[in-house]
Amino acid sequence: MDNTDQPTVLLPGDVRMPLLGFGTWKATGQAGYDAVLAALDTGYRHLDTATLYGNEREVGRAVQESGMRREDIFITTKVPPDRVGRERETLEASLEALGVDQVDLWLIHWPPSATDSIPMWRELLAARDENLARAVGVSNYSTAEMDELIQSTEENPAVNQIRWGPMLYDRQRHAEHRDRGVVLEGYSAFKTTDLSNPVLTGIAGAHSVSPAQVVLRWHIDHEIVVIPKSVTPERISANFDVFHFSLTAEEMREIDALGNA
């Protein structure tokens, strides 16, 4: 499956973001490099890293040594909130480590202090306007915090990356992102989910897949970006093997209801 076959969501600027990505938190050193290379070999075309992960160099090396075209791989990185006033040098260091001229998505990793949030956001917008990032967004922002940025700059974050999973499903929060044209991207999908829950195991059995695969498919069918992480080749492969089935409307409702349980 190549990049054109995978489901994507459209970001501003005609940027296509694959709904399934590969998370790299804690994937450092040789193990991190091997994991990213295995992910690309498996078919992932969306990699998620951050300045704080300390692995941008390994991610970049894997991209270069994969033999794939740069434009076929979507790369996200994030700026720590304590880099207020040093955003540009932080991004330049990320680009150098990754070995690329621009990232596809640059996020504020979590909100800085209230007085710093808007200045930092303006720096991300400036980097986008100079083509150092194709799209910009935020991570771990509340709806009110996003609204502050939108009201101050008339620029909506393309993405908000937050903890998300069936047990955290919040219909109102989902709708708030949709209403603002902000793509919801979830992390910690497995850590926040009881994979032995009978709803998930029952649906998994009906499709001859694992509960983890059901959780990933649930995100994709909601058009919520999901970034599972693993350094185990078998798990990396299993997490990608979610395009041969989809969930029924009734199954989606049953999983959504876990957020109210």
PDB file of C-alpha atoms in Angstrom:
ATOM      1  CA  MET A   1       0.000   0.000   0.000  1.00  0.00           C
ATOM      2  CA  ASP A   2       1.579   3.288  -1.049  1.00  0.00           C
ATOM      3  CA  ASN A   3       0.839   6.808   0.107  1.00  0.00           C
ATOM      4  CA  THR A   4      -1.931   7.342  -2.431  1.00  0.00           C
ATOM      5  CA  ASP A   5      -3.875   4.315  -1.181  1.00  0.00           C
ATOM      6  CA  GLN A   6      -3.928   5.269   2.487  1.00  0.00           C
ATOM      7  CA  PRO A   7      -6.779   7.331   3.912  1.00  0.00           C
ATOM      8  CA  THR A   8      -5.749  10.920   4.540  1.00  0.00           C
ATOM      9  CA  VAL A   9      -7.247  14.084   5.959  1.00  0.00           C
ATOM     10  CA  LEU A  10      -6.872  17.449   4.250  1.00  0.00           C
ATOM     11  CA  LEU A  11      -5.061  20.220   6.112  1.00  0.00           C
ATOM     12  CA  PRO A  12      -4.984  23.887   5.046  1.00  0.00           C
ATOM     13  CA  GLY A  13      -2.698  24.580   2.121  1.00  0.00           C
ATOM     14  CA  ASP A  14      -3.793  21.399   0.342  1.00  0.00           C
ATOM     15  CA  VAL A  15      -1.619  19.273   2.644  1.00  0.00           C
ATOM     16  CA  ARG A  16      -2.636  15.617   2.893  1.00  0.00           C
ATOM     17  CA  MET A  17      -1.970  13.953   6.255  1.00  0.00           C
ATOM     18  CA  PRO A  18      -2.220  10.143   6.498  1.00  0.00           C
ATOM     19  CA  LEU A  19      -4.730   9.130   9.174  1.00  0.00           C
ATOM     20  CA  LEU A  20      -2.412   6.381  10.402  1.00  0.00           C
ATOM     21  CA  GLY A  21       1.015   7.497  11.580  1.00  0.00           C
ATOM     22  CA  PHE A  22       3.971   6.027  13.416  1.00  0.00           C
ATOM     23  CA  GLY A  23       4.752   7.437  16.852  1.00  0.00           C
ATOM     24  CA  THR A  24       8.396   7.576  17.922  1.00  0.00           C
ATOM     25  CA  TRP A  25       8.267   8.670  21.570  1.00  0.00           C
ATOM     26  CA  LYS A  26      10.961   6.774  23.533  1.00  0.00           C
ATOM     27  CA  ALA A  27      12.251   5.215  20.272  1.00  0.00           C
ATOM     28  CA  THR A  28      15.843   6.424  20.427  1.00  0.00           C
ATOM     29  CA  GLY A  29      19.282   5.304  19.303  1.00  0.00           C
ATOM     30  CA  GLN A  30      19.717   2.265  17.108  1.00  0.00           C
ATOM     31  CA  ALA A  31      16.400   0.782  18.254  1.00  0.00           C
ATOM     32  CA  GLY A  32      14.632   3.982  17.198  1.00  0.00           C
ATOM     33  CA  TYR A  33      16.318   4.014  13.809  1.00  0.00           C
ATOM     34  CA  ASP A  34      15.479   0.327  13.269  1.00  0.00           C
ATOM     35  CA  ALA A  35      11.850   0.894  14.284  1.00  0.00           C
ATOM     36  CA  VAL A  36      11.356   3.826  11.900  1.00  0.00           C
ATOM     37  CA  LEU A  37      12.980   1.922   9.052  1.00  0.00           C
ATOM     38  CA  ALA A  38      10.745  -1.079   9.800  1.00  0.00           C
ATOM     39  CA  ALA A  39       7.691   1.196   9.854  1.00  0.00           C
ATOM     40  CA  LEU A  40       8.541   2.712   6.478  1.00  0.00           C
ATOM     41  CA  ASP A  41       9.218  -0.749   5.089  1.00  0.00           C
ATOM     42  CA  THR A  42       5.829  -1.902   6.419  1.00  0.00           C
ATOM     43  CA  GLY A  43       4.027   0.931   4.663  1.00  0.00           C
ATOM     44  CA  TYR A  44       3.709   3.805   7.125  1.00  0.00           C
ATOM     45  CA  ARG A  45       4.106   7.168   5.405  1.00  0.00           C
ATOM     46  CA  HIS A  46       3.567   9.430   8.408  1.00  0.00           C
ATOM     47  CA  LEU A  47       6.198   9.810  11.153  1.00  0.00           C
ATOM     48  CA  ASP A  48       5.668  11.699  14.402  1.00  0.00           C
ATOM     49  CA  THR A  49       8.648  13.013  16.377  1.00  0.00           C
ATOM     50  CA  ALA A  50       9.515  16.017  18.573  1.00  0.00           C
ATOM     51  CA  THR A  51      12.499  18.040  19.710  1.00  0.00           C
ATOM     52  CA  LEU A  52      12.074  16.565  23.198  1.00  0.00           C
ATOM     53  CA  TYR A  53      12.114  12.978  21.931  1.00  0.00           C
ATOM     54  CA  GLY A  54      15.806  13.319  21.139  1.00  0.00           C
ATOM     55  CA  ASN A  55      15.492  11.088  18.072  1.00  0.00           C
ATOM     56  CA  GLU A  56      15.082  13.427  15.099  1.00  0.00           C
ATOM     57  CA  ARG A  57      18.495  12.421  13.770  1.00  0.00           C
ATOM     58  CA  GLU A  58      17.579   8.719  13.825  1.00  0.00           C
ATOM     59  CA  VAL A  59      14.207   9.443  12.204  1.00  0.00           C
ATOM     60  CA  GLY A  60      15.911  11.494   9.488  1.00  0.00           C
ATOM     61  CA  ARG A  61      18.533   8.840   8.833  1.00  0.00           C
ATOM     62  CA  ALA A  62      15.855   6.184   8.461  1.00  0.00           C
ATOM     63  CA  VAL A  63      13.934   8.384   6.006  1.00  0.00           C
ATOM     64  CA  GLN A  64      17.042   8.958   3.916  1.00  0.00           C
ATOM     65  CA  GLU A  65      18.113   5.326   3.947  1.00  0.00           C
ATOM     66  CA  SER A  66      14.621   4.020   3.176  1.00  0.00           C
ATOM     67  CA  GLY A  67      15.121   5.001  -0.462  1.00  0.00           C
ATOM     68  CA  MET A  68      11.715   6.695  -0.512  1.00  0.00           C
ATOM     69  CA  ARG A  69      11.002  10.098  -1.981  1.00  0.00           C
ATOM     70  CA  ARG A  70      10.822  12.860   0.617  1.00  0.00           C
ATOM     71  CA  GLU A  71       7.441  13.998  -0.697  1.00  0.00           C
ATOM     72  CA  ASP A  72       5.959  10.563  -0.006  1.00  0.00           C
ATOM     73  CA  ILE A  73       6.631  10.776   3.736  1.00  0.00           C
ATOM     74  CA  PHE A  74       4.716  13.077   6.096  1.00  0.00           C
ATOM     75  CA  ILE A  75       6.929  14.261   8.985  1.00  0.00           C
ATOM     76  CA  THR A  76       5.672  15.965  12.150  1.00  0.00           C
ATOM     77  CA  THR A  77       7.883  17.477  14.832  1.00  0.00           C
ATOM     78  CA  LYS A  78       7.131  19.664  17.844  1.00  0.00           C
ATOM     79  CA  VAL A  79       8.656  22.664  19.608  1.00  0.00           C
ATOM     80  CA  PRO A  80       8.830  22.575  23.435  1.00  0.00           C
ATOM     81  CA  PRO A  81       6.910  25.405  25.124  1.00  0.00           C
ATOM     82  CA  ASP A  82      10.015  26.601  26.961  1.00  0.00           C
ATOM     83  CA  ARG A  83      11.556  27.638  23.624  1.00  0.00           C
ATOM     84  CA  VAL A  84       9.542  30.870  23.471  1.00  0.00           C
ATOM     85  CA  GLY A  85      11.733  33.395  21.652  1.00  0.00           C
ATOM     86  CA  ARG A  86      13.865  30.579  20.232  1.00  0.00           C
ATOM     87  CA  GLU A  87      11.310  28.964  17.979  1.00  0.00           C
ATOM     88  CA  ARG A  88      13.180  29.573  14.741  1.00  0.00           C
ATOM     89  CA  GLU A  89      16.501  28.174  15.965  1.00  0.00           C
ATOM     90  CA  THR A  90      14.640  25.165  17.376  1.00  0.00           C
ATOM     91  CA  LEU A  91      13.014  24.470  14.027  1.00  0.00           C
ATOM     92  CA  GLU A  92      16.280  24.951  12.157  1.00  0.00           C
ATOM     93  CA  ALA A  93      17.910  22.407  14.487  1.00  0.00           C
ATOM     94  CA  SER A  94      15.032  19.994  13.806  1.00  0.00           C
ATOM     95  CA  LEU A  95      15.379  20.418  10.045  1.00  0.00           C
ATOM     96  CA  GLU A  96      19.136  19.844  10.239  1.00  0.00           C
ATOM     97  CA  ALA A  97      18.709  16.720  12.387  1.00  0.00           C
ATOM     98  CA  LEU A  98      15.965  15.355  10.141  1.00  0.00           C
ATOM     99  CA  GLY A  99      17.955  16.171   7.002  1.00  0.00           C
ATOM    100  CA  VAL A 100      15.020  17.958   5.344  1.00  0.00           C
ATOM    101  CA  ASP A 101      14.263  21.469   4.069  1.00  0.00           C
ATOM    102  CA  GLN A 102      10.817  21.594   5.641  1.00  0.00           C
ATOM    103  CA  VAL A 103       8.580  19.536   7.901  1.00  0.00           C
ATOM    104  CA  ASP A 104       5.020  18.719   6.923  1.00  0.00           C
ATOM    105  CA  LEU A 105       3.611  19.666  10.318  1.00  0.00           C
ATOM    106  CA  TRP A 106       5.118  21.642  13.214  1.00  0.00           C
ATOM    107  CA  LEU A 107       3.296  21.677  16.540  1.00  0.00           C
ATOM    108  CA  ILE A 108       3.584  23.497  19.859  1.00  0.00           C
ATOM    109  CA  HIS A 109       4.161  20.454  22.109  1.00  0.00           C
ATOM    110  CA  TRP A 110       1.928  21.777  24.899  1.00  0.00           C
ATOM    111  CA  PRO A 111       0.721  25.233  25.885  1.00  0.00           C
ATOM    112  CA  PRO A 112       3.361  27.641  27.217  1.00  0.00           C
ATOM    113  CA  SER A 113       2.360  30.210  29.828  1.00  0.00           C
ATOM    114  CA  ALA A 114      -0.737  32.220  28.935  1.00  0.00           C
ATOM    115  CA  THR A 115       1.264  35.300  27.927  1.00  0.00           C
ATOM    116  CA  ASP A 116       3.584  33.267  25.685  1.00  0.00           C
ATOM    117  CA  SER A 117       1.053  31.179  23.761  1.00  0.00           C
ATOM    118  CA  ILE A 118       0.093  33.783  21.151  1.00  0.00           C
ATOM    119  CA  PRO A 119       3.674  35.005  20.451  1.00  0.00           C
ATOM    120  CA  MET A 120       4.790  31.391  20.028  1.00  0.00           C
ATOM    121  CA  TRP A 121       1.865  30.689  17.702  1.00  0.00           C
ATOM    122  CA  ARG A 122       2.792  33.720  15.592  1.00  0.00           C
ATOM    123  CA  GLU A 123       6.301  32.279  15.179  1.00  0.00           C
ATOM    124  CA  LEU A 124       4.863  28.990  13.909  1.00  0.00           C
ATOM    125  CA  LEU A 125       2.706  30.891  11.419  1.00  0.00           C
ATOM    126  CA  ALA A 126       5.767  32.812  10.231  1.00  0.00           C
ATOM    127  CA  ALA A 127       7.683  29.549   9.720  1.00  0.00           C
ATOM    128  CA  ARG A 128       4.776  28.194   7.679  1.00  0.00           C
ATOM    129  CA  ASP A 129       4.654  31.351   5.578  1.00  0.00           C
ATOM    130  CA  GLU A 130       8.386  30.920   4.846  1.00  0.00           C
ATOM    131  CA  ASN A 131       7.814  27.312   3.777  1.00  0.00           C
ATOM    132  CA  LEU A 132       9.826  25.813   6.647  1.00  0.00           C
ATOM    133  CA  ALA A 133       6.661  23.935   7.637  1.00  0.00           C
ATOM    134  CA  ARG A 134       3.815  23.037   5.312  1.00  0.00           C
ATOM    135  CA  ALA A 135       1.255  23.212   8.128  1.00  0.00           C
ATOM    136  CA  VAL A 136       1.313  24.220  11.794  1.00  0.00           C
ATOM    137  CA  GLY A 137      -0.734  23.295  14.821  1.00  0.00           C
ATOM    138  CA  VAL A 138      -0.747  22.551  18.518  1.00  0.00           C
ATOM    139  CA  SER A 139      -0.708  19.646  20.960  1.00  0.00           C
ATOM    140  CA  ASN A 140      -2.396  19.205  24.339  1.00  0.00           C
ATOM    141  CA  TYR A 141      -4.484  22.376  23.897  1.00  0.00           C
ATOM    142  CA  SER A 142      -7.970  22.784  25.310  1.00  0.00           C
ATOM    143  CA  THR A 143     -10.701  24.215  23.089  1.00  0.00           C
ATOM    144  CA  ALA A 144     -10.513  27.513  25.005  1.00  0.00           C
ATOM    145  CA  GLU A 145      -6.743  27.674  24.447  1.00  0.00           C
ATOM    146  CA  MET A 146      -7.213  27.065  20.723  1.00  0.00           C
ATOM    147  CA  ASP A 147      -9.904  29.752  20.590  1.00  0.00           C
ATOM    148  CA  GLU A 148      -7.482  32.263  22.105  1.00  0.00           C
ATOM    149  CA  LEU A 149      -5.045  31.652  19.241  1.00  0.00           C
ATOM    150  CA  ILE A 150      -7.795  31.803  16.632  1.00  0.00           C
ATOM    151  CA  GLN A 151      -9.256  35.038  18.006  1.00  0.00           C
ATOM    152  CA  SER A 152      -5.847  36.711  18.231  1.00  0.00           C
ATOM    153  CA  THR A 153      -4.503  35.736  14.814  1.00  0.00           C
ATOM    154  CA  GLU A 154      -7.532  34.615  12.753  1.00  0.00           C
ATOM    155  CA  GLU A 155      -5.482  31.510  12.013  1.00  0.00           C
ATOM    156  CA  ASN A 156      -6.772  28.123  13.138  1.00  0.00           C
ATOM    157  CA  PRO A 157      -4.323  25.396  14.139  1.00  0.00           C
ATOM    158  CA  ALA A 158      -4.359  22.734  11.424  1.00  0.00           C
ATOM    159  CA  VAL A 159      -4.131  19.982  14.054  1.00  0.00           C
ATOM    160  CA  ASN A 160      -4.475  19.467  17.803  1.00  0.00           C
ATOM    161  CA  GLN A 161      -2.690  16.338  19.031  1.00  0.00           C
ATOM    162  CA  ILE A 162      -4.154  15.096  22.332  1.00  0.00           C
ATOM    163  CA  ARG A 163      -4.534  11.944  24.416  1.00  0.00           C
ATOM    164  CA  TRP A 164      -7.401  10.038  22.843  1.00  0.00           C
ATOM    165  CA  GLY A 165      -8.957   6.612  22.696  1.00  0.00           C
ATOM    166  CA  PRO A 166     -12.307   4.850  23.062  1.00  0.00           C
ATOM    167  CA  MET A 167     -12.371   5.284  26.854  1.00  0.00           C
ATOM    168  CA  LEU A 168     -11.653   9.007  26.425  1.00  0.00           C
ATOM    169  CA  TYR A 169     -14.187   9.557  23.640  1.00  0.00           C
ATOM    170  CA  ASP A 170     -15.884  12.929  24.116  1.00  0.00           C
ATOM    171  CA  ARG A 171     -18.466  13.700  21.456  1.00  0.00           C
ATOM    172  CA  GLN A 172     -18.548  17.397  22.324  1.00  0.00           C
ATOM    173  CA  ARG A 173     -14.759  17.780  22.187  1.00  0.00           C
ATOM    174  CA  HIS A 174     -14.690  15.919  18.879  1.00  0.00           C
ATOM    175  CA  ALA A 175     -17.359  18.290  17.511  1.00  0.00           C
ATOM    176  CA  GLU A 176     -15.512  21.372  18.807  1.00  0.00           C
ATOM    177  CA  HIS A 177     -12.473  20.422  16.714  1.00  0.00           C
ATOM    178  CA  ARG A 178     -14.614  19.712  13.658  1.00  0.00           C
ATOM    179  CA  ASP A 179     -16.499  23.010  13.998  1.00  0.00           C
ATOM    180  CA  ARG A 180     -13.198  24.908  13.992  1.00  0.00           C
ATOM    181  CA  GLY A 181     -11.695  22.987  11.104  1.00  0.00           C
ATOM    182  CA  VAL A 182      -9.001  21.595  13.416  1.00  0.00           C
ATOM    183  CA  VAL A 183      -7.982  17.990  12.772  1.00  0.00           C
ATOM    184  CA  LEU A 184      -8.023  15.883  15.920  1.00  0.00           C
ATOM    185  CA  GLU A 185      -4.948  13.680  16.274  1.00  0.00           C
ATOM    186  CA  GLY A 186      -4.876  11.117  19.064  1.00  0.00           C
ATOM    187  CA  TYR A 187      -1.944   9.672  20.979  1.00  0.00           C
ATOM    188  CA  SER A 188      -1.741   6.996  23.706  1.00  0.00           C
ATOM    189  CA  ALA A 189      -4.582   5.092  22.054  1.00  0.00           C
ATOM    190  CA  PHE A 190      -3.602   1.810  23.713  1.00  0.00           C
ATOM    191  CA  LYS A 191      -2.347   3.191  27.022  1.00  0.00           C
ATOM    192  CA  THR A 192      -5.737   4.820  27.656  1.00  0.00           C
ATOM    193  CA  THR A 193      -7.774   1.792  26.556  1.00  0.00           C
ATOM    194  CA  ASP A 194      -8.714  -1.476  28.260  1.00  0.00           C
ATOM    195  CA  LEU A 195      -8.093  -3.828  25.335  1.00  0.00           C
ATOM    196  CA  SER A 196      -9.813  -6.659  27.221  1.00  0.00           C
ATOM    197  CA  ASN A 197     -13.106  -4.754  27.285  1.00  0.00           C
ATOM    198  CA  PRO A 198     -15.862  -7.101  26.000  1.00  0.00           C
ATOM    199  CA  VAL A 199     -17.117  -4.530  23.483  1.00  0.00           C
ATOM    200  CA  LEU A 200     -13.683  -4.408  21.851  1.00  0.00           C
ATOM    201  CA  THR A 201     -13.011  -8.151  22.065  1.00  0.00           C
ATOM    202  CA  GLY A 202     -16.449  -8.917  20.631  1.00  0.00           C
ATOM    203  CA  ILE A 203     -16.027  -6.578  17.667  1.00  0.00           C
ATOM    204  CA  ALA A 204     -12.474  -7.869  17.141  1.00  0.00           C
ATOM    205  CA  GLY A 205     -13.803 -11.435  16.974  1.00  0.00           C
ATOM    206  CA  ALA A 206     -16.445 -10.455  14.434  1.00  0.00           C
ATOM    207  CA  HIS A 207     -13.735  -9.116  12.111  1.00  0.00           C
ATOM    208  CA  SER A 208     -11.028 -11.698  12.932  1.00  0.00           C
ATOM    209  CA  VAL A 209      -8.681  -8.937  14.104  1.00  0.00           C
ATOM    210  CA  SER A 210      -7.201  -7.891  17.464  1.00  0.00           C
ATOM    211  CA  PRO A 211      -8.788  -5.387  19.875  1.00  0.00           C
ATOM    212  CA  ALA A 212      -5.810  -3.086  19.201  1.00  0.00           C
ATOM    213  CA  GLN A 213      -6.592  -3.162  15.482  1.00  0.00           C
ATOM    214  CA  VAL A 214     -10.232  -2.325  16.274  1.00  0.00           C
ATOM    215  CA  VAL A 215      -9.076   0.727  18.268  1.00  0.00           C
ATOM    216  CA  LEU A 216      -6.942   1.966  15.368  1.00  0.00           C
ATOM    217  CA  ARG A 217      -9.725   1.382  12.850  1.00  0.00           C
ATOM    218  CA  TRP A 218     -12.161   3.258  15.118  1.00  0.00           C
ATOM    219  CA  HIS A 219      -9.901   6.337  14.903  1.00  0.00           C
ATOM    220  CA  ILE A 220      -9.591   6.041  11.131  1.00  0.00           C
ATOM    221  CA  ASP A 221     -13.336   5.608  10.614  1.00  0.00           C
ATOM    222  CA  HIS A 222     -13.861   8.770  12.693  1.00  0.00           C
ATOM    223  CA  GLU A 223     -11.246  10.547  10.525  1.00  0.00           C
ATOM    224  CA  ILE A 224      -9.165  11.046  13.655  1.00  0.00           C
ATOM    225  CA  VAL A 225      -5.420  10.732  13.086  1.00  0.00           C
ATOM    226  CA  VAL A 226      -3.794   8.033  15.229  1.00  0.00           C
ATOM    227  CA  ILE A 227      -0.085   7.405  15.862  1.00  0.00           C
ATOM    228  CA  PRO A 228       0.561   4.032  17.513  1.00  0.00           C
ATOM    229  CA  LYS A 229       4.149   3.445  18.594  1.00  0.00           C
ATOM    230  CA  SER A 230       6.188   0.269  18.946  1.00  0.00           C
ATOM    231  CA  VAL A 231       9.752  -0.862  18.384  1.00  0.00           C
ATOM    232  CA  THR A 232       8.680  -4.493  17.831  1.00  0.00           C
ATOM    233  CA  PRO A 233       8.536  -5.416  14.114  1.00  0.00           C
ATOM    234  CA  GLU A 234       5.533  -7.740  14.605  1.00  0.00           C
ATOM    235  CA  ARG A 235       3.566  -5.064  16.447  1.00  0.00           C
ATOM    236  CA  ILE A 236       4.593  -2.387  13.946  1.00  0.00           C
ATOM    237  CA  SER A 237       3.238  -4.617  11.179  1.00  0.00           C
ATOM    238  CA  ALA A 238       0.029  -5.558  13.020  1.00  0.00           C
ATOM    239  CA  ASN A 239      -0.741  -1.914  13.788  1.00  0.00           C
ATOM    240  CA  PHE A 240      -0.527  -1.103  10.088  1.00  0.00           C
ATOM    241  CA  ASP A 241      -2.756  -4.013   9.038  1.00  0.00           C
ATOM    242  CA  VAL A 242      -6.040  -2.166   9.531  1.00  0.00           C
ATOM    243  CA  PHE A 243      -7.050  -1.275   5.993  1.00  0.00           C
ATOM    244  CA  HIS A 244      -8.762  -4.550   5.057  1.00  0.00           C
ATOM    245  CA  PHE A 245     -11.818  -4.027   7.264  1.00  0.00           C
ATOM    246  CA  SER A 246     -13.993  -1.214   8.549  1.00  0.00           C
ATOM    247  CA  LEU A 247     -16.458  -0.883  11.397  1.00  0.00           C
ATOM    248  CA  THR A 248     -20.220  -0.692  11.032  1.00  0.00           C
ATOM    249  CA  ALA A 249     -22.147   2.339  12.261  1.00  0.00           C
ATOM    250  CA  GLU A 250     -23.477   0.236  15.138  1.00  0.00           C
ATOM    251  CA  GLU A 251     -19.971  -0.903  16.111  1.00  0.00           C
ATOM    252  CA  MET A 252     -18.758   2.702  16.033  1.00  0.00           C
ATOM    253  CA  ARG A 253     -21.605   3.698  18.372  1.00  0.00           C
ATOM    254  CA  GLU A 254     -20.799   0.859  20.767  1.00  0.00           C
ATOM    255  CA  ILE A 255     -17.146   1.930  20.939  1.00  0.00           C
ATOM    256  CA  ASP A 256     -18.062   5.616  21.287  1.00  0.00           C
ATOM    257  CA  ALA A 257     -20.233   4.689  24.291  1.00  0.00           C
ATOM    258  CA  LEU A 258     -17.140   3.434  26.131  1.00  0.00           C
ATOM    259  CA  GLY A 259     -16.270   7.100  26.657  1.00  0.00           C
ATOM    260  CA  ASN A 260     -19.374   7.461  28.821  1.00  0.00           C
ATOM    261  CA  ALA A 261     -18.951   4.208  30.704  1.00  0.00           C
TER     262      ALA A 261
END
